[in-house]
Coordinates of C-alpha atoms in Angstrom, one line a residue:
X1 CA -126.2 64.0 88.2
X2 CA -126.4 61.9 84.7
X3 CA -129.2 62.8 82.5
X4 CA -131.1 60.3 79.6
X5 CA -130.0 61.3 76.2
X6 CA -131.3 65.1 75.9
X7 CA -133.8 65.5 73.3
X8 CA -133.1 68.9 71.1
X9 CA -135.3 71.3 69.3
X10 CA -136.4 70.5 66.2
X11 CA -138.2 73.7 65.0
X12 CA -139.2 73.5 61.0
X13 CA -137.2 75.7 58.3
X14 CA -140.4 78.1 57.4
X15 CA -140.5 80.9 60.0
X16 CA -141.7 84.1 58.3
X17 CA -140.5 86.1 61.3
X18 CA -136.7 84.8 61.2
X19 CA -136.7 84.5 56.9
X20 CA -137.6 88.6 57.0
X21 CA -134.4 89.1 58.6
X22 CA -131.2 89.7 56.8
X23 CA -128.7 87.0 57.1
X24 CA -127.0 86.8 60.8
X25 CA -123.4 87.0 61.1
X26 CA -121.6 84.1 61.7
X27 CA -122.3 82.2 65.0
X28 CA -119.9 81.7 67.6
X29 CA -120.1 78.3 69.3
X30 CA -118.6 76.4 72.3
X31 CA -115.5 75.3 71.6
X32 CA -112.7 73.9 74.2
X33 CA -113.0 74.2 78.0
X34 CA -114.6 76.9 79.7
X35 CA -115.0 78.3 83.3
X36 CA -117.7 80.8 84.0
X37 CA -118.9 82.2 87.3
X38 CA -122.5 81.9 85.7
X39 CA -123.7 80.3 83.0
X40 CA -127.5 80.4 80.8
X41 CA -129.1 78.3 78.8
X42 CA -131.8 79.3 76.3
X43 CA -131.3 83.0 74.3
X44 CA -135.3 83.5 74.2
X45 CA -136.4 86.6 76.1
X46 CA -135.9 84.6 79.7
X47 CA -132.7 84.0 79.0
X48 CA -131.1 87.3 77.1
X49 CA -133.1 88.9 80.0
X50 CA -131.4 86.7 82.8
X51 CA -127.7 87.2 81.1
X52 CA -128.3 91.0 80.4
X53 CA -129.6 90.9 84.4
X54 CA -126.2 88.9 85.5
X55 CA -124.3 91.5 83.7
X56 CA -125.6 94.6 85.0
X57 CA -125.2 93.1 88.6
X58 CA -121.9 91.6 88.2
X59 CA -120.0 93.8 85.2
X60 CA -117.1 92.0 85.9
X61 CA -118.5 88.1 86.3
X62 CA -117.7 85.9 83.5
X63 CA -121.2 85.0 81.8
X64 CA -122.2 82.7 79.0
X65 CA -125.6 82.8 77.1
X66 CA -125.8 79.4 75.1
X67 CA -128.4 78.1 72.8
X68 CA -128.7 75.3 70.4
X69 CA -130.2 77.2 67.6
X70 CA -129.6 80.8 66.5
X71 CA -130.9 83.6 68.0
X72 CA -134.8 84.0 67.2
X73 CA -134.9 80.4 65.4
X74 CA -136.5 79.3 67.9
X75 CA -140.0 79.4 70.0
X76 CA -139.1 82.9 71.0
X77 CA -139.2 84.2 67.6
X78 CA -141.7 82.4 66.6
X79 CA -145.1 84.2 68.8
X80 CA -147.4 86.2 66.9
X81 CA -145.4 89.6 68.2
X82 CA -148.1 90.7 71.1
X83 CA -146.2 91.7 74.7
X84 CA -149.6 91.9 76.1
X85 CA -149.9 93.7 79.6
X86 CA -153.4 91.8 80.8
X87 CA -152.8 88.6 82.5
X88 CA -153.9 85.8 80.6
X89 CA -157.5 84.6 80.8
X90 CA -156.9 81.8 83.1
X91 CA -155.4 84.3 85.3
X92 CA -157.9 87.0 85.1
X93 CA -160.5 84.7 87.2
X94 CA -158.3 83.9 89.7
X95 CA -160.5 85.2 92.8
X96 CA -157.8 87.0 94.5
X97 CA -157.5 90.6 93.2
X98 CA -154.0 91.1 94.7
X99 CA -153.0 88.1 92.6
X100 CA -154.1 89.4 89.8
X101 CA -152.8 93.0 90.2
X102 CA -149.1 91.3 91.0
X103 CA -149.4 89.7 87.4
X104 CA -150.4 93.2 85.8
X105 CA -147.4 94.9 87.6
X106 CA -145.1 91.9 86.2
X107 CA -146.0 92.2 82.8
X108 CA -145.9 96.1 82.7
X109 CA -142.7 96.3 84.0
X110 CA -141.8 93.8 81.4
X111 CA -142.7 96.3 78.3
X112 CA -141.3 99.2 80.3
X113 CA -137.9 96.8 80.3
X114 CA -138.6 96.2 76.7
X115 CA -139.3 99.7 75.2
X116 CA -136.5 100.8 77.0
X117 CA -134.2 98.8 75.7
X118 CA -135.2 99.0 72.0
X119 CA -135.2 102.8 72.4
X120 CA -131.9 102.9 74.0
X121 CA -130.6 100.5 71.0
X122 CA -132.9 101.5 68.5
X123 CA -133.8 98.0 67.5
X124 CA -135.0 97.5 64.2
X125 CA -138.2 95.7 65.1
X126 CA -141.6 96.9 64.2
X127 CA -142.0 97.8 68.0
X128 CA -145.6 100.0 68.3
X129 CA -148.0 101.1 71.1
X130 CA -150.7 99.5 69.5
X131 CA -153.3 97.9 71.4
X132 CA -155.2 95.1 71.0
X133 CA -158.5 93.4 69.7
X134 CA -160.0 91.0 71.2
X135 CA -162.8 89.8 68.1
X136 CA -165.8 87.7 68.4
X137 CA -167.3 86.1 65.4
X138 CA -170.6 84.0 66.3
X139 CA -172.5 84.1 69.5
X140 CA -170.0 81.6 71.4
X141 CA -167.2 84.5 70.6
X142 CA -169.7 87.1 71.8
X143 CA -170.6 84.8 75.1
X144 CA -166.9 85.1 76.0
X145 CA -166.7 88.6 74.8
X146 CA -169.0 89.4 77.6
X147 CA -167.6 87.6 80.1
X148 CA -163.9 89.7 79.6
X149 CA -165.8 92.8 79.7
X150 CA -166.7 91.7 83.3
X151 CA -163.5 90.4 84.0
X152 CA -162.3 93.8 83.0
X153 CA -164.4 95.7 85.2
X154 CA -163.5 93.7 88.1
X155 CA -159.5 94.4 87.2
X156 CA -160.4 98.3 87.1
X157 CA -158.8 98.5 83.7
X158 CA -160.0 100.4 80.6
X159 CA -161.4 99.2 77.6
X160 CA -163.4 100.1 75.0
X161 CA -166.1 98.0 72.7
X162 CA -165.9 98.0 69.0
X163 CA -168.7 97.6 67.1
X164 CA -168.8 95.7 63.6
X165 CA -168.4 98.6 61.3
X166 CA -165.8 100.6 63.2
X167 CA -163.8 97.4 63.6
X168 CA -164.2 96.7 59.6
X169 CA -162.8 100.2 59.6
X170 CA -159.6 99.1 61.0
X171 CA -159.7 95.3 59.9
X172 CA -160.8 95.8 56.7
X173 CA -163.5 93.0 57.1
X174 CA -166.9 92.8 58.3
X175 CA -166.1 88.7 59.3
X176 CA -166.4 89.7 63.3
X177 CA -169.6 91.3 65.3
X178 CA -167.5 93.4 67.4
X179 CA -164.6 92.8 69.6
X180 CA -163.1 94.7 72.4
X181 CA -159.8 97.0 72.2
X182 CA -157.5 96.9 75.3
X183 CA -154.8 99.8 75.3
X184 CA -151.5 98.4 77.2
X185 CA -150.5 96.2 74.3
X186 CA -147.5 96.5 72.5
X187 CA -147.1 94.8 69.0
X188 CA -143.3 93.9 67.5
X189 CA -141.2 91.5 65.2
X190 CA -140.2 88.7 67.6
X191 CA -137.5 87.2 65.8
X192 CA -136.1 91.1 65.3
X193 CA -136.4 91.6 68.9
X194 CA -134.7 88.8 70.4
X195 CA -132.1 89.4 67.6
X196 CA -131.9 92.9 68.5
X197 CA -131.4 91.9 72.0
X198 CA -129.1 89.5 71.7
X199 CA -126.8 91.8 69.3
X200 CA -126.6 94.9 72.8
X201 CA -125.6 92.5 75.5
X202 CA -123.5 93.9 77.7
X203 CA -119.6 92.9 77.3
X204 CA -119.3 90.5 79.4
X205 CA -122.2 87.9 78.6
X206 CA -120.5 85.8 75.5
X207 CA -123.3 84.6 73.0
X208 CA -122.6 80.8 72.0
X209 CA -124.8 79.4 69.7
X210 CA -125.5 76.6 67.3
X211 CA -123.8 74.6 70.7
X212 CA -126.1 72.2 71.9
X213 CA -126.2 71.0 75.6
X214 CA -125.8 67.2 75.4
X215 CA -125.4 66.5 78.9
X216 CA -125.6 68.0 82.5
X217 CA -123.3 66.8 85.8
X218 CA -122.3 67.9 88.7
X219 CA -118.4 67.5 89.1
X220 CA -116.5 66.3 92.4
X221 CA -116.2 69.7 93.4
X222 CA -119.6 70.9 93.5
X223 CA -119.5 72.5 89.8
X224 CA -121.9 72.0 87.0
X225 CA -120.4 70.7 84.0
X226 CA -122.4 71.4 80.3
X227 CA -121.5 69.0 78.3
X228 CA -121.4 69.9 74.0
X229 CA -120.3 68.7 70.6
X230 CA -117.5 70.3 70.7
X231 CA -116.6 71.5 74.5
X232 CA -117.5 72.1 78.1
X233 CA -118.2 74.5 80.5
X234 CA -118.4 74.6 84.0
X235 CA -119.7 76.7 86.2
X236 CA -120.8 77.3 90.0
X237 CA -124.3 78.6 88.4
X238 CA -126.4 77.8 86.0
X239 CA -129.9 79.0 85.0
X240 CA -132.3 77.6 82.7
X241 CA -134.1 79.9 80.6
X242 CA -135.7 76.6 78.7
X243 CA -138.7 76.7 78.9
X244 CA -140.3 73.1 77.5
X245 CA -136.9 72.1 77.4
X246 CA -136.4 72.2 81.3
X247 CA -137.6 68.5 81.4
X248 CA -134.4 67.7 79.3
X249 CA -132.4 68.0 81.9
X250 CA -133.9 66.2 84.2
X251 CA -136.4 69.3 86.1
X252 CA -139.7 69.1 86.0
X253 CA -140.6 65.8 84.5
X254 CA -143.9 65.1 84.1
X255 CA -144.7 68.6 85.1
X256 CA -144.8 70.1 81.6
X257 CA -147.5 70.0 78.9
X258 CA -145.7 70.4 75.3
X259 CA -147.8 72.1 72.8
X260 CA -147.3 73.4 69.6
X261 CA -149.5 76.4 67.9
X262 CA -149.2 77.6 63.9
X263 CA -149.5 80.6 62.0
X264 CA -148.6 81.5 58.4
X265 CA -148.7 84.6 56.7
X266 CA -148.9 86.4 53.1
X267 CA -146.7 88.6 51.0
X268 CA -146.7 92.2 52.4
X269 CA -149.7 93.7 50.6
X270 CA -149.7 96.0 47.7
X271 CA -151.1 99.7 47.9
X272 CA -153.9 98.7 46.0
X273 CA -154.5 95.7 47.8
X274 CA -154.3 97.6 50.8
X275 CA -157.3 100.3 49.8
X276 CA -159.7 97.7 47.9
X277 CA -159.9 95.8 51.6
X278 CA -160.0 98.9 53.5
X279 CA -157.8 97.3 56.0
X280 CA -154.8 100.0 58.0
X281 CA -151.3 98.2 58.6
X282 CA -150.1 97.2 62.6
X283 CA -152.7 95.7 64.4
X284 CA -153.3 92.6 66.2
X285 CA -157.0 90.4 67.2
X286 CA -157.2 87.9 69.5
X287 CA -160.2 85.1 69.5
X288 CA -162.8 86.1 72.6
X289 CA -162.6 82.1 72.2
X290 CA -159.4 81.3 72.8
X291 CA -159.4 78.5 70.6
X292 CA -160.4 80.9 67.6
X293 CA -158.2 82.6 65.5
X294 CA -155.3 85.0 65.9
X295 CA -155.2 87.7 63.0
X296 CA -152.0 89.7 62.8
X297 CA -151.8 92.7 60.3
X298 CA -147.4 93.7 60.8
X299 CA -146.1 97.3 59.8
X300 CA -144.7 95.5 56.5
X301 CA -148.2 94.6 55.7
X302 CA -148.5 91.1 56.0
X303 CA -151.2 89.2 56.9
X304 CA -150.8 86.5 59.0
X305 CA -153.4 83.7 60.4
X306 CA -152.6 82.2 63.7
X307 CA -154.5 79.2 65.3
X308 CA -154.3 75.0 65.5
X309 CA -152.6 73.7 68.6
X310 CA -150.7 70.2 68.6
X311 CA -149.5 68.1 71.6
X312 CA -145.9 67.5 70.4
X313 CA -144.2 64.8 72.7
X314 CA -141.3 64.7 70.7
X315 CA -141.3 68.9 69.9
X316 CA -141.2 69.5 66.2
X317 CA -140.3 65.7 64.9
X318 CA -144.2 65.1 66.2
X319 CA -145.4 67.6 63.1
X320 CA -145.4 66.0 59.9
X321 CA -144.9 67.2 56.6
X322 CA -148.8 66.6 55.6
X323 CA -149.8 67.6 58.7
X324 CA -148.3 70.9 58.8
X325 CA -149.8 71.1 54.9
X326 CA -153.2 70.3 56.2
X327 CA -152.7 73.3 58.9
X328 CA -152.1 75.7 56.2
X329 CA -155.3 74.8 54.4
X330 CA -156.9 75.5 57.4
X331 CA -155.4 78.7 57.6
X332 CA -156.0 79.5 54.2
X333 CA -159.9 79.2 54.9
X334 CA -159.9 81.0 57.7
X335 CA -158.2 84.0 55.6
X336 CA -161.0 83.1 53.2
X337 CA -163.3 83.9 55.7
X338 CA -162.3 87.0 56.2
X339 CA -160.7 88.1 53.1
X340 CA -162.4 86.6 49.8
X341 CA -161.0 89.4 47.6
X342 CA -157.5 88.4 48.5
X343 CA -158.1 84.8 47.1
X344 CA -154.8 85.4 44.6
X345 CA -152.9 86.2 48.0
X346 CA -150.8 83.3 49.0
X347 CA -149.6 82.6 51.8
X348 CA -145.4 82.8 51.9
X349 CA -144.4 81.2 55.2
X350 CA -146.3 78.3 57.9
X351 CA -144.7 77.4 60.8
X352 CA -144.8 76.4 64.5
X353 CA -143.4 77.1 68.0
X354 CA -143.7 74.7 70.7
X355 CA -144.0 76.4 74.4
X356 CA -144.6 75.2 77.7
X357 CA -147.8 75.0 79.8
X358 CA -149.0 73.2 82.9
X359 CA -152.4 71.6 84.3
X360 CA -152.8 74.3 87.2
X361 CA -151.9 77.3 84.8
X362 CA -148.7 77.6 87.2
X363 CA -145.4 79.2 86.5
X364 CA -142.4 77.6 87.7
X365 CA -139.6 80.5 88.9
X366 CA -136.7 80.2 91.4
X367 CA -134.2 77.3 92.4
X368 CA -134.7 73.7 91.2
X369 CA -130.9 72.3 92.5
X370 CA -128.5 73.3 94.3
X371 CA -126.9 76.1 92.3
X372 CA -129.5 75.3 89.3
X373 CA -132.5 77.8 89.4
X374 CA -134.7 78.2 86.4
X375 CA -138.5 80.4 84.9
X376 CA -140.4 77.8 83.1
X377 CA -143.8 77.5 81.8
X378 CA -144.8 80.8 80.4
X379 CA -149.1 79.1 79.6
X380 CA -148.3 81.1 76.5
X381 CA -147.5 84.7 77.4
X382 CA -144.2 84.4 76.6
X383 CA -143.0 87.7 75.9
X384 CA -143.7 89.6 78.9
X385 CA -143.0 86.6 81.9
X386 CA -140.1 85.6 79.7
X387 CA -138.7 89.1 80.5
X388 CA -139.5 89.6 83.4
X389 CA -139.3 86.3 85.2
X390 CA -135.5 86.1 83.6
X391 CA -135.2 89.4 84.8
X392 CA -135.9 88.5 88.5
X393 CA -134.2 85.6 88.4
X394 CA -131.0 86.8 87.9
X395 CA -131.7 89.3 90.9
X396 CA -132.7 85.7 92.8
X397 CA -129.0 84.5 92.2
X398 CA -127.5 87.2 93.2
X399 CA -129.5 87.9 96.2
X400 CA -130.9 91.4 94.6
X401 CA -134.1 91.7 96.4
X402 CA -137.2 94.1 95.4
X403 CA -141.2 94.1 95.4
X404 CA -140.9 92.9 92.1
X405 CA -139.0 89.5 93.1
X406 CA -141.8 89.3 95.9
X407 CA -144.5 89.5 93.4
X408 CA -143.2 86.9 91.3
X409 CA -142.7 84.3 94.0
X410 CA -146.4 85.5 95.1
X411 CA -147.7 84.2 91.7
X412 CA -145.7 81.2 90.7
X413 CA -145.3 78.1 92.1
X414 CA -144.9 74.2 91.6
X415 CA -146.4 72.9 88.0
X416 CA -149.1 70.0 88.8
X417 CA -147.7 66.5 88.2
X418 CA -149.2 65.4 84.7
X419 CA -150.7 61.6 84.6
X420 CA -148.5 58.8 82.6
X421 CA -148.3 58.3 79.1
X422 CA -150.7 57.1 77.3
X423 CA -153.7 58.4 79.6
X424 CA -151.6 62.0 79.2
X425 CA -151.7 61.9 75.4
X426 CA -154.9 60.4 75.0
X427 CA -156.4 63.2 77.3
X428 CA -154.3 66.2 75.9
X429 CA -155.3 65.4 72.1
X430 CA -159.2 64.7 73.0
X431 CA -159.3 68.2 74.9
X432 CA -157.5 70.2 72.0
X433 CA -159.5 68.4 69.4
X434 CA -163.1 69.1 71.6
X435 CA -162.1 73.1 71.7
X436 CA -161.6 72.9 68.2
X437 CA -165.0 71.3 67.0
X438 CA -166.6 73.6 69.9
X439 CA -164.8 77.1 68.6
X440 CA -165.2 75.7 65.2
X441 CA -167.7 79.3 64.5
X442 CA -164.9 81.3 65.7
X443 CA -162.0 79.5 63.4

């Protein structure tokens, strides 16, 4: 199989996440020719999962974790640092309960993975039991507001509302009319936990990074042959922890939506800064509206502003210098909004992460070629299904089976077909732009 020229990532230079992390050591990259009984592509949390899952099947299987950027460059470390235990909204209405109950169990057992292994390694990462808010501004937040309170209800799960003041309590401002505080989810620095993870691997996974995959064949013999800059490696397995990237080489073409989202984020905040707001460090709001606002407050008391989303055909090269300006303005109002007093508060870092998702809100997990299996699409709840769909896919090539790998083929499936460009851009763009003007209260 002969692929079209791969197109690589092309994330921008100003993630505040990977910046607040001391220098990495040198990378090792692929070099010469290698054989490998498995190899994985992609060191976000699906594929540092997968490898980490290959290893502890198969201690003494020759495994290869490769990725074209560093560890945590990339979309993986580049969330807003919620592993959030609640399927996403899209999900919560699916009218099957059991559905709905398999995607709670996934994502659970995904930050019981996760707080295990930080606790075992004790990475460095800001990871805390926080919660989460979910804030509503105007009466279109509110409206939704109401309708995840229902949602709720009908999942059995426990939540509490927040009123204005006791939020402001928390927030430090009096900007929302209440919002909603779920318990199960966890907060963290995402480019310190992928880092962390990458940095415990067990012995026999070898990290290769900075080692782009140019091109993917089968050989004569039935072996997949990687193709880089500066070497090869072939193996009987590979699996695809790629996310957007899975159309690359040649899977699920026309399958996947690319879309980008922003956030930026200040200077950690000085004590006195700190008590004139009346706002506590480590806590995380969501927009009722999902086009609203993200605000982040991290245990190093920045304050960070997430929201914007972008259709980027050609990943990061579609963002433009004066566009990504013009996002940052918009950011900077809606800190405004919220924070007048902290007008003389700049903001250090803007940046973007491009993710995957599809037109039926469908995951893809399990074998896409012979010997070639892959989880893509995370809809944007990457942190959880990245770990635990790499997870189970790992068990899925090894033949490991459990509930859990039941559950996960119970709740993913085949990505819709997406029309041809240009209908697919026009139509992409005109629906992000009408949920902007329509959440415009909630920005």
């Amino acid at each position: 199989m002969n692929n079209r020229a791969i197109h690589l990532p092309h994330d921008d230079q100003d993630c505040g996440w990977y910046a607040a992390l001391p220098e990495p050591a040198p990378a090792k990259r692929l070099n010469g020719q290698q054989q490998v009984d498995y190899a994985v592509i992609g060191a976000g949390f699906a594929g540092l999962a997968a490898a980490r899952q290959l290893a502890v099947h198969q201690p003494e299987a020759r495994i290869v974790l490769i990725d074209a950027q560093r560890v945590g460059y990339g979309a993986s470390g580049r969330n807003s640092g919620f592993v959030i235990d609640l399927p996403h909204k899209m999900a919560l209405e699916h009218p099957d309960p059991e559905h709905k109950q398999r995607l709670l169990g996934l994502n659970r057992a995904a930050i019981a993975q996760l707080q295990g292994l930080v606790e075992h390694h004790q990475i460095d990462c800001q990871w805390s039991h926080a919660g989460k808010y979910q804030g509503a501004v105007g009466p279109r937040g509110l409206a939704y507001l109401e309708h995840f309170e229902r949602l709720m209800k009908e999942l059995g799960e426990p939540f509490r509302s927040v009123e204005r003041e006791e939020l402001a309590g928390v927030i430090g401002t009096h900007h929302y009319s209440r919002a909603v505080y779920t318990p199960g989810c966890y907060l963290m620095q995402p480019a310190a936990l992928v880092r962390g993870l990458a940095e415990t691997l067990p012995p026999n996974v070898e990290l290769l990074e900075h080692s782009p995959i140019k091109g993917l064949q089968r050989d004569a013999q039935g072996q997949w042959l990687l193709q880089g800059v500066d070497g090869q490696v072939r193996t009987p397995r590979l699996l695809l922890g790629t996310s957007i990237f899975t159309q690359e080489f040649g899977y699920l073409r026309s399958r996947l939506l690319p879309v980008m989202t922003f956030a930026s984020w200040t200077r950690p905040l000085t004590d006195a800064e700190m008590q004139a707001t009346g706002i506590l460090p480590d806590w995380g709001l969501t927009p009722a509206d999902h086009a609203g606002t993200t605000v982040r407050m991290t245990q190093d008391r920045r304050l960070m502003i997430r929201n914007t989303y972008k259709h980027v055909p050609r990943y990061g090269k579609s963002v433009s210098d004066s566009t990504r300006q013009e996002i940052r303005s918009g950011h900077r109002r809606a800190l405004l909004a919220r924070y007048p007093h902290l007008a003389h508060v700049d903001f250090t870092h803007t940046w973007g992460g491009v993710y995957a998702i599809s037109r039926n809100f469908t995951n893809f997990f399990g074998e896409l070629d012979d010997g070639v299996y892959a989880t893509a699409c995370d809809n944007g709840v990457g942190a959880a299904w990245g770990t635990i769909s790499g997870t189970l896919l790992a068990d899925r090539v090894v033949g490991a089976h459990s509930q859990r790998l039941q559950d996960i083929h119970a709740v993913t499936g085949m990505p819709s077909r997406n029309p041809p460009e240009p209908l697919l851009g026009l139509g992409v763009r005109s629906r992000i732009r009408l949920a902007a003007w329509n959440s415009r209260s909630e920005l």
